[in-house]
């Protein structure tokens, strides 16, 4: 038989079954639906599990960052200096070995060469500025005067801080035999004492609270072109292709409304000028959509047609029969008057930023960039018009939105140090979605953009 | 409710129950007949149909509209039926095509029979003949494709088909004889 030529015989069989239909048993759908419901429930459970997994990963990352920050600030356990050993140097003129557990690093170690008057004993001691400071603080410090005979001859040239340092026997020696290659006293003091100046370069944890008024644009892109409205009960089905107009409303009739973002941030310097920040934000992002396409569901009540694109449940409302007695087929009955619908999203964000910081006296300037996973809490579409009911979309299966999407961040912070540890900050910030906030295959895609100005307070631990 | 395929597809992709029901109600009667052709009874056919629709709703987000939705669903129903009957398909040994006397298709016609009568004849065939006959004569697959689908040789597919035709012809003949007998009695 020719493979590419089906005979009349085959054609006759095909034709016989072409229109054949046999309704299945009524119970079949019930069984199928029960199975599908079970599938849906387990899918919802899996999705929730996935959301918790994302949150757990984000939280773990947050904890990891915080722990890294803490360890980067306090890399070693404080090694208390053994004052007895230091005093032994003075009392017995012996070479002593200071704690070997104190690692001499290039940045932190201070090398002191000690040469006692007649003994030529040299001790090389390595320990950190904080240890030196402890040593200094352990000694009774009297503010020296110019007439103090015990002071080194060049004492009058020392500053008050230097004088405090020089007042102890060990530092007197250090002062009198200071090698030009060693660190200066100012350096020692700067590194050992938390002075006003070194706050600005502190590697401590910086914690801040922020509040930002924002402008938000959901930036909708609509791909569907198949909205039919409305169905008239007394005149049969009337199909009006309003898709172009509705798409246009979502894409072009959107204006920013009052939005805000508030949150807590924590950060630290990972090098002299590089700042790593994280925290969390809670935001309510609102935009206003002007529409004049509606479905009249019953009586005077009407539903904006674009709801059907955002909420699947509203697809059906498009198909509802018009029961209003005064409803006619005239287009004006369902296209006017226009109304404003407020589209509000609530999101929880976990920003992670890296910034470059410059300091000038009490002013600090930080340019930073990063990402922020945004976790959807709610999407509410409401109107001040009483006959438009509110649409509330959560994170369940019916939502067109992803549970989480990622924003890119760009910010520039200017802060001013009011007190030793406190400051205020102003930070223009721009957020741009790096992916659509809606799920794949949805008729509506959304890549939100937001711009705001963070107003905040900072505290340095 | 007006069936709008685009909207139903979108709803099914999102797992909406209403959309799933619409899709089911639109295609189930046609697909039940397909399922009936590959099975030996209604109970079995409905089992296949249920299994097939579960697959349809599971895989519908992957449907890329490269073919009509009906053809895509039909293919799933056929595959489900074949899979369900796979063990039965190998119970019957292949018959050498040379042993069979090919009948000229023009010699016999099925035009005077309803699809229900023809279905009853198909259901009387052994599973393997039934599968090959359905795939070749009604679905329009080539023997090479059928061989791949059923994991048999092309020659086996041809011989199974020829055998199925002979058996169907016998059934048609029998049907004609009894109809003739009934006419004589009247």
Short mmCIF file of C-alpha atoms in Angstrom, two decimals, chain A residues 1-14 16-33 35-37 39-40 224 226-228 231 237 308-313 315-316 318-319 397-400 441-443, chain B residues 1-2 4 6-7 10-11 14-18 20-21 24 28-30 32-33 36-37 42 46-47 49-50 53-54 57-58 61 64 102 105 108 110-111 113 115 118-119 121-122 133 136-144 154 158 161 165 168 172:
data_model
loop_
_atom_site.label_atom_id
_atom_site.label_comp_id
_atom_site.label_asym_id
_atom_site.label_seq_id
_atom_site.Cartn_x
_atom_site.Cartn_y
_atom_site.Cartn_z
CA UNK A 1 0.00 0.00 0.00
CA UNK A 2 1.23 3.49 -0.76
CA UNK A 3 2.21 5.13 2.53
CA UNK A 4 1.47 8.60 1.27
CA UNK A 5 -1.88 7.85 -0.22
CA UNK A 6 -4.73 6.92 2.01
CA UNK A 7 -7.54 5.18 0.15
CA UNK A 8 -11.20 5.92 0.20
CA UNK A 9 -11.44 3.19 2.80
CA UNK A 10 -9.38 5.13 5.35
CA UNK A 11 -11.10 8.37 4.39
CA UNK A 12 -14.47 6.77 4.99
CA UNK A 13 -13.46 5.64 8.48
CA UNK A 14 -12.00 9.05 9.25
CA UNK A 16 -17.34 8.41 10.12
CA UNK A 17 -15.59 9.46 13.33
CA UNK A 18 -14.99 13.09 12.40
CA UNK A 19 -17.97 14.51 14.25
CA UNK A 20 -18.45 11.65 16.67
CA UNK A 21 -19.16 12.72 20.22
CA UNK A 22 -20.23 10.84 23.30
CA UNK A 23 -20.85 12.65 26.59
CA UNK A 24 -18.89 11.10 29.44
CA UNK A 25 -20.56 10.10 32.69
CA UNK A 26 -21.40 13.03 34.97
CA UNK A 27 -19.33 11.55 37.75
CA UNK A 28 -16.19 11.66 35.61
CA UNK A 29 -15.73 15.41 36.03
CA UNK A 30 -16.32 15.09 39.79
CA UNK A 31 -13.57 12.50 40.02
CA UNK A 32 -11.29 14.59 37.83
CA UNK A 33 -12.04 17.75 39.80
CA UNK A 35 -7.99 14.90 41.73
CA UNK A 36 -7.19 18.37 40.37
CA UNK A 37 -8.21 20.03 43.65
CA UNK A 39 -3.11 18.62 42.97
CA UNK A 40 -3.82 22.33 43.40
CA UNK A 224 -3.23 39.89 25.42
CA UNK A 226 -8.74 39.27 23.55
CA UNK A 227 -11.15 41.02 25.85
CA UNK A 228 -14.79 40.76 24.91
CA UNK A 231 -23.00 40.16 27.08
CA UNK A 237 -24.25 38.18 22.74
CA UNK A 308 -9.97 40.69 34.15
CA UNK A 309 -6.32 40.91 33.12
CA UNK A 310 -5.04 41.23 36.66
CA UNK A 311 -7.38 38.80 38.37
CA UNK A 312 -8.47 35.61 36.66
CA UNK A 313 -11.68 35.48 38.68
CA UNK A 315 -12.56 36.99 33.52
CA UNK A 316 -15.96 35.60 34.22
CA UNK A 318 -16.91 39.91 31.44
CA UNK A 319 -19.26 37.18 30.44
CA UNK A 397 -2.55 30.50 43.13
CA UNK A 398 -5.07 33.00 41.78
CA UNK A 399 -2.48 35.76 41.84
CA UNK A 400 -0.80 36.74 38.61
CA UNK A 441 2.75 33.35 30.59
CA UNK A 442 0.56 36.05 32.12
CA UNK A 443 -1.21 38.48 29.82
CA UNK B 1 -21.04 30.41 28.58
CA UNK B 2 -19.22 31.25 25.35
CA UNK B 4 -13.13 31.34 24.37
CA UNK B 6 -7.54 31.91 24.56
CA UNK B 7 -9.12 32.72 27.89
CA UNK B 10 -4.90 31.19 30.16
CA UNK B 11 -7.13 30.07 33.01
CA UNK B 14 -3.09 29.25 36.13
CA UNK B 15 -4.89 26.15 37.37
CA UNK B 16 -8.33 27.77 37.45
CA UNK B 17 -11.07 25.26 38.12
CA UNK B 18 -13.67 27.09 36.03
CA UNK B 20 -10.47 23.54 33.43
CA UNK B 21 -14.13 22.60 33.53
CA UNK B 24 -13.16 19.52 29.76
CA UNK B 28 -14.43 15.47 26.62
CA UNK B 29 -17.26 14.19 24.34
CA UNK B 30 -14.95 14.07 21.31
CA UNK B 32 -14.27 9.96 24.84
CA UNK B 33 -14.95 8.61 21.34
CA UNK B 36 -13.44 4.32 23.12
CA UNK B 37 -11.75 3.43 19.82
CA UNK B 42 -16.76 2.46 28.21
CA UNK B 46 -13.44 6.77 30.84
CA UNK B 47 -10.45 5.73 32.93
CA UNK B 49 -10.02 9.90 29.52
CA UNK B 50 -9.62 10.87 33.16
CA UNK B 53 -7.16 15.10 31.15
CA UNK B 54 -5.01 15.03 34.27
CA UNK B 57 -4.06 20.09 32.79
CA UNK B 58 -0.60 19.29 34.05
CA UNK B 61 1.46 25.52 30.37
CA UNK B 64 3.02 26.22 22.47
CA UNK B 102 -4.98 -7.73 0.63
CA UNK B 105 -10.56 -0.99 -0.55
CA UNK B 108 -16.26 -2.59 0.51
CA UNK B 110 -18.49 1.72 5.45
CA UNK B 111 -20.53 4.72 4.47
CA UNK B 113 -22.76 2.50 9.01
CA UNK B 115 -19.93 5.66 13.98
CA UNK B 118 -18.17 1.03 13.42
CA UNK B 119 -16.92 1.62 16.97
CA UNK B 121 -16.57 -3.43 15.35
CA UNK B 122 -13.28 -1.75 16.23
CA UNK B 133 -5.93 0.28 12.70
CA UNK B 136 -3.25 4.27 10.48
CA UNK B 137 -6.79 4.45 9.16
CA UNK B 138 -8.40 7.04 11.40
CA UNK B 139 -5.58 9.11 12.87
CA UNK B 140 -3.64 9.10 9.62
CA UNK B 141 -0.21 8.12 10.92
CA UNK B 142 2.27 6.38 8.61
CA UNK B 143 3.47 2.86 9.38
CA UNK B 144 6.92 4.18 10.18
CA UNK B 154 7.28 -1.20 10.17
CA UNK B 158 1.68 -3.22 8.03
CA UNK B 161 -3.11 -3.39 9.77
CA UNK B 165 -8.77 -4.90 7.80
CA UNK B 168 -13.22 -5.78 9.98
CA UNK B 172 -18.89 -5.92 7.87
#
